[in-house]
Amino acid sequence: MRTSMFRLIRNGSASRSRDIGRGYSSGAVPERKVAVLGAAGGIGQPLALLMKLNPLVSRLALYDIAGTPGVAADVSHINTRSEVAGYMGEEQLGQALEGSDVVIIPAGVPRKPGMTRDDLFNINAGIVKSLCTAIAKYCPHALVNMISNPVNSTVPIAAEVFKKAGTYDEKKLFGVTTLDVVRAKTFYAGKAKVPVGEVNVPVVGGHAGITILPLFSQATPKANLPDEDINALTKRTQDGGTEVVEAKAGKGSATLSMAYAGALFADACLKGLNGVPDVVECSFVQSNITELPFFASKVKLGKNGVEEVLGLGSLSDFEKRGLENLLPKLKASIEKGIKFANQI
Ligand SMILES: NC(=O)C1=CN([C@@H]2O[C@H](COP(=O)(O)OP(=O)(O)OC[C@H]3O[C@@H](n4cnc5c(N)ncnc54)[C@H](O)[C@@H]3O)[C@@H](O)[C@H]2O)C=CC1
Ligand SMILES: O=C([O-])CC(=O)C(=O)O
């Protein structure tokens, strides 16, 4: 059991107490260490900034193979709660991970125009495998937020690495699909002309092309959009990543919106760990709501990570067809990850 769970901080000033204490009955917030692996990258840097702004974080460890001293020095000057430390190179990875409650992984190469997420497999699979081997050794109880693509394969890789190390806990491994939800909400609000801050849209399946299945039939506020709008919104959500890759024209993929989405998801994990009730986010997790071993759906987060994998709810005929079509593709990506992790 981690001692950090029991070392509570009490807040000095009234305004600080209001900020940190939001959603906490006692006004006392546990200490939490968050590690970001790949912290000097396009996602890692703004994500480090956003995690530094999160009052639920007491220690922030920024790890990368290069560039972390500068990022850590920069972020550490911000006058918020967490203490920041930078770690660079494999020999410092253990220190970065030790005592972590949440590990966020945006390490790995991004797409260029013309590539699919699966084209990143050959490089990113090895990176994820080695980082997860270290997680199993240094912080086996941490919640792992996997951002590195292809998520449909990197999450199964992580699971296999943890199984081999004897540390796998299916409640603690998450593929971050929050950006799909963020996009679906934005695009829906635009089309339905409803306030974006009020919109909710579950996105299920996986995180690549047609495996991304937004459930606009369940979107709120309700808007009764015509089928052609739903088709267009679905396609735009599925191709959201490619839209950014093309606009960046060779300079990478989504970083700022991804950092926002990653920070939202990590915040939800921290709230769950801290016992805040009714924290629900979509995530790609071990699941039995379809025949596949991993699937993204709404997940209730609690003190041990996944508290409950929620069902799909009722689907429109269009969504039912989307689900049928995505299953074989997602299955192949999951199997590819499992096979890779089990190669000697
Ligand atoms: N899940 C999602 O929704 C999204 C996932 N992504 C994925 O996130 C990943 C990162 O994207 P960017 O930050 O744009 O790439 P980037 O190239 O800007 O940054 C990646 C960072 O990872 C670091 N890195 C490489 N090997 C490492 C290792 N062994 N240990 C620690 N750090 C290592 C690099 O030094 C670099 O700083 C990509 O795989 C991308 O496809 C991107 C957007 C959305
Ligand atoms: O499209 C990419 O390569 C990055 C990503 O996962 C996204 O933006 O959803």
CSV table of C-alpha atoms and ligand atoms in Angstrom, one decimal:
chain,number,residue,atom,x,y,z
A,1,MET,CA,0.0,0.0,0.0
A,2,ARG,CA,1.3,3.4,-0.8
A,3,THR,CA,2.1,5.8,2.0
A,4,SER,CA,1.1,8.7,-0.2
A,5,MET,CA,-2.5,7.6,0.2
A,6,PHE,CA,-2.3,8.5,3.8
A,7,ARG,CA,-0.2,11.6,3.9
A,8,LEU,CA,-2.8,14.3,3.5
A,9,ILE,CA,-2.1,17.9,2.8
A,10,ARG,CA,-4.1,20.7,4.4
A,11,ASN,CA,-4.3,23.9,2.5
A,12,GLY,CA,-3.2,27.3,3.8
A,13,SER,CA,-5.1,30.1,2.3
A,14,ALA,CA,-8.9,30.2,1.8
A,15,SER,CA,-8.7,30.4,-2.0
A,16,ARG,CA,-6.1,27.6,-2.3
A,17,SER,CA,-8.3,25.5,-0.1
A,18,ARG,CA,-11.3,26.2,-2.3
A,19,ASP,CA,-9.3,25.2,-5.4
A,20,ILE,CA,-7.7,22.1,-4.1
A,21,GLY,CA,-10.7,21.0,-2.1
A,22,ARG,CA,-13.2,21.1,-5.0
A,23,GLY,CA,-15.3,17.9,-4.8
A,24,TYR,CA,-13.6,16.7,-1.5
A,25,SER,CA,-15.8,16.7,1.6
A,26,SER,CA,-12.9,16.9,4.1
A,27,GLY,CA,-11.1,19.7,2.3
A,28,ALA,CA,-8.0,17.6,2.5
A,29,VAL,CA,-6.4,16.1,-0.7
A,30,PRO,CA,-4.0,13.1,-0.7
A,31,GLU,CA,-0.6,13.5,-2.1
A,32,ARG,CA,-0.3,12.1,-5.7
A,33,LYS,CA,2.7,11.6,-7.9
A,34,VAL,CA,2.2,11.7,-11.6
A,35,ALA,CA,4.9,10.7,-14.1
A,36,VAL,CA,4.9,11.7,-17.8
A,37,LEU,CA,7.0,9.5,-20.0
A,38,GLY,CA,7.9,11.4,-23.3
A,39,ALA,CA,7.6,14.7,-21.4
A,40,ALA,CA,9.8,16.7,-23.8
A,41,GLY,CA,7.7,15.9,-26.9
A,42,GLY,CA,4.9,17.7,-28.7
A,43,ILE,CA,2.3,16.3,-26.4
A,44,GLY,CA,4.6,15.9,-23.4
A,45,GLN,CA,5.4,19.5,-22.9
A,46,PRO,CA,1.8,21.0,-22.9
A,47,LEU,CA,0.7,18.0,-20.9
A,48,ALA,CA,3.4,18.7,-18.3
A,49,LEU,CA,2.1,22.3,-18.1
A,50,LEU,CA,-1.5,21.1,-17.7
A,51,MET,CA,-0.5,18.6,-15.0
A,52,LYS,CA,1.5,21.3,-13.2
A,53,LEU,CA,-1.8,23.3,-13.1
A,54,ASN,CA,-3.7,20.4,-11.6
A,55,PRO,CA,-4.1,20.9,-7.8
A,56,LEU,CA,-4.6,17.1,-7.3
A,57,VAL,CA,-0.9,16.5,-8.2
A,58,SER,CA,1.7,16.9,-5.5
A,59,ARG,CA,4.7,15.5,-7.4
A,60,LEU,CA,5.3,15.7,-11.1
A,61,ALA,CA,8.0,13.6,-12.7
A,62,LEU,CA,9.0,14.5,-16.3
A,63,TYR,CA,10.9,11.7,-18.1
A,64,ASP,CA,12.2,11.6,-21.6
A,65,ILE,CA,15.3,10.3,-23.4
A,66,ALA,CA,16.4,13.9,-24.0
A,67,GLY,CA,15.4,17.4,-23.2
A,68,THR,CA,13.7,17.0,-19.8
A,69,PRO,CA,16.0,19.2,-17.7
A,70,GLY,CA,14.9,22.3,-19.7
A,71,VAL,CA,11.2,21.4,-19.7
A,72,ALA,CA,11.3,20.6,-15.9
A,73,ALA,CA,13.2,23.8,-15.0
A,74,ASP,CA,10.7,25.8,-17.0
A,75,VAL,CA,7.5,24.2,-15.7
A,76,SER,CA,8.9,24.1,-12.1
A,77,HIS,CA,8.8,27.9,-11.9
A,78,ILE,CA,5.0,27.9,-12.0
A,79,ASN,CA,3.6,28.7,-8.5
A,80,THR,CA,1.2,25.7,-8.1
A,81,ARG,CA,1.2,22.8,-5.7
A,82,SER,CA,3.3,20.2,-7.3
A,83,GLU,CA,7.0,19.7,-7.0
A,84,VAL,CA,8.5,19.1,-10.4
A,85,ALA,CA,11.5,16.9,-11.2
A,86,GLY,CA,13.1,16.1,-14.6
A,87,TYR,CA,14.6,12.7,-15.5
A,88,MET,CA,16.6,12.0,-18.6
A,89,GLY,CA,17.8,8.7,-20.0
A,90,GLU,CA,17.1,5.1,-19.1
A,91,GLU,CA,19.3,5.1,-16.0
A,92,GLN,CA,16.9,7.7,-14.4
A,93,LEU,CA,13.7,6.0,-15.4
A,94,GLY,CA,13.3,4.1,-12.2
A,95,GLN,CA,13.6,7.2,-10.1
A,96,ALA,CA,11.0,8.9,-12.3
A,97,LEU,CA,8.6,6.1,-11.8
A,98,GLU,CA,9.1,5.2,-8.1
A,99,GLY,CA,6.0,6.1,-6.0
A,100,SER,CA,3.9,7.1,-9.0
A,101,ASP,CA,0.1,6.9,-8.7
A,102,VAL,CA,-0.5,7.7,-12.4
A,103,VAL,CA,1.9,7.2,-15.3
A,104,ILE,CA,1.0,8.9,-18.6
A,105,ILE,CA,2.8,7.7,-21.7
A,106,PRO,CA,3.0,9.9,-24.7
A,107,ALA,CA,6.4,8.5,-25.7
A,108,GLY,CA,6.9,7.5,-29.3
A,109,VAL,CA,6.8,8.8,-32.9
A,110,PRO,CA,3.8,10.6,-34.4
A,111,ARG,CA,2.3,10.2,-37.9
A,112,LYS,CA,3.2,12.1,-41.0
A,113,PRO,CA,0.7,12.6,-43.9
A,114,GLY,CA,-0.1,9.4,-45.7
A,115,MET,CA,0.7,7.2,-42.7
A,116,THR,CA,-1.8,5.2,-40.6
A,117,ARG,CA,-1.4,4.8,-36.8
A,118,ASP,CA,-0.5,1.2,-37.4
A,119,ASP,CA,2.5,2.4,-39.4
A,120,LEU,CA,3.9,3.6,-36.1
A,121,PHE,CA,3.8,0.1,-34.6
A,122,ASN,CA,7.3,-0.9,-35.5
A,123,ILE,CA,8.9,1.9,-33.5
A,124,ASN,CA,6.4,2.6,-30.8
A,125,ALA,CA,5.7,-1.1,-29.8
A,126,GLY,CA,9.3,-1.4,-28.7
A,127,ILE,CA,9.2,1.9,-26.8
A,128,VAL,CA,6.0,1.0,-25.0
A,129,LYS,CA,7.3,-2.5,-24.2
A,130,SER,CA,10.5,-1.2,-22.5
A,131,LEU,CA,8.6,1.6,-20.6
A,132,CYS,CA,6.0,-0.9,-19.3
A,133,THR,CA,8.8,-3.3,-18.2
A,134,ALA,CA,10.1,-0.5,-16.0
A,135,ILE,CA,6.6,0.4,-14.7
A,136,ALA,CA,6.2,-3.3,-13.7
A,137,LYS,CA,9.4,-3.0,-11.8
A,138,TYR,CA,9.2,0.4,-10.2
A,139,CYS,CA,5.5,1.3,-9.8
A,140,PRO,CA,3.5,-1.8,-10.4
A,141,HIS,CA,0.4,-0.4,-8.8
A,142,ALA,CA,0.2,2.8,-10.8
A,143,LEU,CA,-2.6,3.6,-13.2
A,144,VAL,CA,-1.2,3.6,-16.7
A,145,ASN,CA,-2.6,6.1,-19.2
A,146,MET,CA,-1.4,4.9,-22.6
A,147,ILE,CA,-1.4,7.7,-25.3
A,148,SER,CA,1.3,6.3,-27.6
A,149,ASN,CA,-0.1,5.0,-30.9
A,150,PRO,CA,-1.4,2.6,-32.2
A,151,VAL,CA,-3.4,2.6,-28.9
A,152,ASN,CA,-5.4,-0.4,-30.2
A,153,SER,CA,-2.1,-2.4,-30.1
A,154,THR,CA,0.0,-0.6,-27.4
A,155,VAL,CA,-2.6,-1.3,-24.7
A,156,PRO,CA,-2.5,-5.1,-25.3
A,157,ILE,CA,1.3,-4.9,-25.4
A,158,ALA,CA,1.3,-3.2,-22.0
A,159,ALA,CA,-1.1,-5.9,-20.6
A,160,GLU,CA,1.1,-8.7,-21.9
A,161,VAL,CA,4.3,-7.1,-20.4
A,162,PHE,CA,2.5,-6.7,-17.0
A,163,LYS,CA,1.2,-10.3,-17.2
A,164,LYS,CA,4.7,-11.6,-17.8
A,165,ALA,CA,6.0,-9.6,-14.8
A,166,GLY,CA,3.2,-10.8,-12.7
A,167,THR,CA,1.9,-7.3,-12.0
A,168,TYR,CA,-1.1,-7.1,-14.4
A,169,ASP,CA,-4.2,-5.5,-12.9
A,170,GLU,CA,-6.8,-5.0,-15.6
A,171,LYS,CA,-8.3,-2.2,-13.5
A,172,LYS,CA,-5.2,-0.1,-13.9
A,173,LEU,CA,-4.5,0.0,-17.6
A,174,PHE,CA,-6.2,2.6,-19.8
A,175,GLY,CA,-5.9,3.5,-23.5
A,176,VAL,CA,-6.5,7.2,-23.7
A,177,THR,CA,-9.3,7.8,-26.2
A,178,THR,CA,-10.5,11.1,-24.6
A,179,LEU,CA,-9.5,13.1,-27.7
A,180,ASP,CA,-12.1,11.2,-29.7
A,181,VAL,CA,-14.7,12.3,-27.2
A,182,VAL,CA,-13.4,15.9,-27.1
A,183,ARG,CA,-13.6,16.0,-30.9
A,184,ALA,CA,-17.1,14.4,-31.1
A,185,LYS,CA,-18.4,17.0,-28.5
A,186,THR,CA,-16.9,19.9,-30.5
A,187,PHE,CA,-18.1,18.8,-33.9
A,188,TYR,CA,-21.6,17.9,-32.5
A,189,ALA,CA,-22.0,21.3,-30.8
A,190,GLY,CA,-21.1,23.0,-34.0
A,191,LYS,CA,-23.6,21.1,-36.1
A,192,ALA,CA,-26.4,20.9,-33.5
A,193,LYS,CA,-25.9,24.6,-32.5
A,194,VAL,CA,-25.9,23.7,-28.8
A,195,PRO,CA,-23.5,25.1,-26.2
A,196,VAL,CA,-20.3,23.0,-26.4
A,197,GLY,CA,-19.9,22.9,-22.6
A,198,GLU,CA,-23.1,21.1,-22.2
A,199,VAL,CA,-22.5,18.4,-24.8
A,200,ASN,CA,-21.9,14.7,-23.9
A,201,VAL,CA,-21.2,12.1,-26.6
A,202,PRO,CA,-19.8,8.6,-25.8
A,203,VAL,CA,-17.2,7.3,-28.2
A,204,VAL,CA,-16.6,3.5,-28.2
A,205,GLY,CA,-14.5,0.9,-29.9
A,206,GLY,CA,-10.9,1.7,-30.4
A,207,HIS,CA,-8.6,4.6,-31.5
A,208,ALA,CA,-8.0,4.4,-35.3
A,209,GLY,CA,-10.2,5.1,-38.3
A,210,ILE,CA,-13.4,3.1,-38.3
A,211,THR,CA,-12.7,1.5,-34.9
A,212,ILE,CA,-13.6,5.0,-33.5
A,213,LEU,CA,-17.4,4.8,-33.1
A,214,PRO,CA,-19.0,7.9,-31.7
A,215,LEU,CA,-22.6,7.2,-30.5
A,216,PHE,CA,-24.3,10.4,-31.6
A,217,SER,CA,-27.7,8.7,-31.0
A,218,GLN,CA,-26.9,9.1,-27.3
A,219,ALA,CA,-25.6,12.7,-27.6
A,220,THR,CA,-27.0,15.3,-25.3
A,221,PRO,CA,-28.5,17.9,-25.6
A,222,LYS,CA,-30.7,16.1,-28.1
A,223,ALA,CA,-30.8,17.7,-31.5
A,224,ASN,CA,-32.5,15.2,-33.9
A,225,LEU,CA,-29.9,15.8,-36.7
A,226,PRO,CA,-30.7,14.2,-40.1
A,227,ASP,CA,-28.8,11.0,-41.1
A,228,GLU,CA,-26.5,12.9,-43.5
A,229,ASP,CA,-25.3,15.1,-40.6
A,230,ILE,CA,-24.7,12.1,-38.4
A,231,ASN,CA,-22.8,10.3,-41.1
A,232,ALA,CA,-20.6,13.4,-41.7
A,233,LEU,CA,-20.0,13.9,-37.9
A,234,THR,CA,-19.1,10.3,-37.5
A,235,LYS,CA,-16.6,10.4,-40.4
A,236,ARG,CA,-15.1,13.7,-39.2
A,237,THR,CA,-14.6,12.2,-35.7
A,238,GLN,CA,-13.0,9.1,-37.1
A,239,ASP,CA,-10.7,11.2,-39.3
A,240,GLY,CA,-10.0,13.9,-36.7
A,241,GLY,CA,-6.4,12.8,-36.2
A,242,THR,CA,-5.8,12.7,-39.9
A,243,GLU,CA,-7.3,16.2,-40.3
A,244,VAL,CA,-4.6,17.5,-37.9
A,245,VAL,CA,-1.8,15.4,-39.4
A,246,GLU,CA,-2.6,16.9,-42.9
A,247,ALA,CA,-2.9,20.4,-41.6
A,248,LYS,CA,0.5,20.1,-39.8
A,249,ALA,CA,1.9,18.9,-43.1
A,250,GLY,CA,4.8,16.7,-41.9
A,251,LYS,CA,5.3,18.4,-38.5
A,252,GLY,CA,3.5,15.7,-36.5
A,253,SER,CA,0.0,15.1,-35.2
A,254,ALA,CA,-2.3,16.5,-32.6
A,255,THR,CA,-0.4,17.7,-29.6
A,256,LEU,CA,-2.3,20.6,-28.0
A,257,SER,CA,-5.8,19.1,-28.1
A,258,MET,CA,-4.2,15.7,-27.1
A,259,ALA,CA,-2.5,17.3,-24.1
A,260,TYR,CA,-5.8,18.8,-23.1
A,261,ALA,CA,-7.5,15.4,-23.5
A,262,GLY,CA,-4.7,13.6,-21.7
A,263,ALA,CA,-4.9,16.1,-18.8
A,264,LEU,CA,-8.7,15.6,-18.6
A,265,PHE,CA,-8.3,11.8,-18.4
A,266,ALA,CA,-5.5,11.9,-15.9
A,267,ASP,CA,-7.6,14.3,-13.8
A,268,ALA,CA,-10.5,11.8,-13.9
A,269,CYS,CA,-8.1,9.0,-12.8
A,270,LEU,CA,-6.8,11.1,-9.9
A,271,LYS,CA,-10.4,12.0,-8.8
A,272,GLY,CA,-11.3,8.3,-8.9
A,273,LEU,CA,-8.3,7.4,-6.8
A,274,ASN,CA,-9.2,10.1,-4.3
A,275,GLY,CA,-12.7,8.7,-3.9
A,276,VAL,CA,-14.7,11.3,-5.8
A,277,PRO,CA,-17.9,9.6,-6.7
A,278,ASP,CA,-19.4,9.1,-10.2
A,279,VAL,CA,-16.3,9.8,-12.3
A,280,VAL,CA,-17.1,8.4,-15.7
A,281,GLU,CA,-14.9,8.7,-18.9
A,282,CYS,CA,-14.6,6.7,-22.1
A,283,SER,CA,-11.4,4.6,-22.3
A,284,PHE,CA,-10.0,1.6,-24.1
A,285,VAL,CA,-9.8,-1.0,-21.3
A,286,GLN,CA,-10.0,-4.8,-20.8
A,287,SER,CA,-13.6,-5.5,-21.4
A,288,ASN,CA,-16.2,-8.2,-21.8
A,289,ILE,CA,-18.9,-6.0,-23.3
A,290,THR,CA,-18.1,-7.4,-26.8
A,291,GLU,CA,-16.2,-10.6,-27.9
A,292,LEU,CA,-12.9,-8.6,-27.9
A,293,PRO,CA,-10.6,-8.6,-24.9
A,294,PHE,CA,-10.2,-4.8,-25.1
A,295,PHE,CA,-12.7,-2.2,-26.0
A,296,ALA,CA,-13.4,1.5,-25.4
A,297,SER,CA,-16.5,2.4,-23.7
A,298,LYS,CA,-17.7,4.5,-20.7
A,299,VAL,CA,-15.8,3.4,-17.6
A,300,LYS,CA,-16.5,4.3,-14.0
A,301,LEU,CA,-13.3,5.3,-12.2
A,302,GLY,CA,-12.7,4.6,-8.5
A,303,LYS,CA,-10.1,4.1,-5.8
A,304,ASN,CA,-8.5,1.1,-7.6
A,305,GLY,CA,-8.9,2.4,-11.2
A,306,VAL,CA,-11.7,0.8,-13.2
A,307,GLU,CA,-14.7,0.4,-10.9
A,308,GLU,CA,-17.1,-0.7,-13.7
A,309,VAL,CA,-17.0,-1.0,-17.4
A,310,LEU,CA,-20.3,0.4,-18.5
A,311,GLY,CA,-22.3,-1.1,-21.4
A,312,LEU,CA,-22.9,0.4,-24.8
A,313,GLY,CA,-26.5,1.4,-24.2
A,314,SER,CA,-29.0,1.3,-27.1
A,315,LEU,CA,-27.4,1.8,-30.6
A,316,SER,CA,-29.0,3.2,-33.8
A,317,ASP,CA,-29.0,0.8,-36.8
A,318,PHE,CA,-26.1,3.0,-38.2
A,319,GLU,CA,-24.1,2.5,-35.0
A,320,LYS,CA,-24.9,-1.2,-35.0
A,321,ARG,CA,-23.4,-1.5,-38.5
A,322,GLY,CA,-20.4,0.5,-37.4
A,323,LEU,CA,-19.8,-1.8,-34.5
A,324,GLU,CA,-20.0,-4.9,-36.7
A,325,ASN,CA,-17.6,-3.4,-39.2
A,326,LEU,CA,-15.0,-2.3,-36.6
A,327,LEU,CA,-14.7,-5.6,-34.7
A,328,PRO,CA,-12.5,-7.5,-37.1
A,329,LYS,CA,-10.2,-4.6,-37.6
A,330,LEU,CA,-9.8,-3.9,-33.9
A,331,LYS,CA,-9.4,-7.7,-33.2
A,332,ALA,CA,-6.4,-7.8,-35.7
A,333,SER,CA,-4.7,-4.8,-34.0
A,334,ILE,CA,-5.2,-6.3,-30.5
A,335,GLU,CA,-3.8,-9.6,-31.7
A,336,LYS,CA,-0.8,-7.9,-33.4
A,337,GLY,CA,0.1,-6.3,-30.0
A,338,ILE,CA,-0.3,-9.5,-28.1
A,339,LYS,CA,1.9,-11.4,-30.6
A,340,PHE,CA,4.6,-8.7,-30.5
A,341,ALA,CA,4.8,-8.7,-26.7
A,342,ASN,CA,5.2,-12.5,-26.6
A,343,GLN,CA,8.0,-12.6,-29.1
A,344,ILE,CA,11.3,-13.5,-27.4
B,1,LIG,N1,-4.1,8.5,-28.0
B,1,LIG,C1,-4.3,9.6,-28.7
B,1,LIG,O1,-5.4,10.1,-28.9
B,1,LIG,C2,-3.1,10.3,-29.4
B,1,LIG,C3,-1.9,9.7,-29.5
B,1,LIG,N2,-0.8,10.3,-30.1
B,1,LIG,C4,0.5,9.6,-30.1
B,1,LIG,O2,1.3,10.1,-29.1
B,1,LIG,C5,2.7,9.8,-29.4
B,1,LIG,C6,3.6,11.0,-29.2
B,1,LIG,O3,3.2,12.1,-30.0
B,1,LIG,P1,4.0,13.5,-30.0
B,1,LIG,O4,4.2,14.0,-28.6
B,1,LIG,O5,3.4,14.4,-31.0
B,1,LIG,O6,5.4,13.0,-30.6
B,1,LIG,P2,6.9,13.7,-30.4
B,1,LIG,O7,7.8,13.1,-31.3
B,1,LIG,O8,6.7,15.2,-30.4
B,1,LIG,O9,7.3,13.4,-28.9
B,1,LIG,C7,7.5,12.1,-28.5
B,1,LIG,C8,8.5,12.1,-27.3
B,1,LIG,O10,8.8,10.8,-26.9
B,1,LIG,C9,10.1,10.7,-26.6
B,1,LIG,N3,10.6,9.3,-26.6
B,1,LIG,C10,10.9,8.5,-27.6
B,1,LIG,N4,11.4,7.3,-27.1
B,1,LIG,C11,11.2,7.4,-25.8
B,1,LIG,C12,11.5,6.5,-24.7
B,1,LIG,N5,12.0,5.2,-24.9
B,1,LIG,N6,11.2,6.9,-23.4
B,1,LIG,C13,10.7,8.1,-23.2
B,1,LIG,N7,10.5,9.0,-24.1
B,1,LIG,C14,10.7,8.6,-25.4
B,1,LIG,C15,10.8,11.5,-27.6
B,1,LIG,O11,12.1,11.9,-27.2
B,1,LIG,C16,9.9,12.7,-27.7
B,1,LIG,O12,10.2,13.7,-26.9
B,1,LIG,C17,2.6,9.4,-30.8
B,1,LIG,O13,2.7,8.0,-30.9
B,1,LIG,C18,1.3,9.8,-31.3
B,1,LIG,O14,0.8,9.0,-32.4
B,1,LIG,C19,-1.0,11.6,-30.6
B,1,LIG,C20,-2.1,12.2,-30.5
B,1,LIG,C21,-3.3,11.6,-30.0
B,2,LIG,O1,-3.9,10.8,-35.6
B,2,LIG,C1,-2.8,10.6,-35.0
B,2,LIG,O2,-1.8,10.0,-35.5
B,2,LIG,C2,-2.7,11.1,-33.6
B,2,LIG,C3,-4.0,10.6,-32.9
B,2,LIG,O3,-4.1,9.5,-32.5
B,2,LIG,C4,-5.1,11.6,-32.9
B,2,LIG,O4,-4.9,12.8,-33.2
B,2,LIG,O5,-6.2,11.1,-32.7
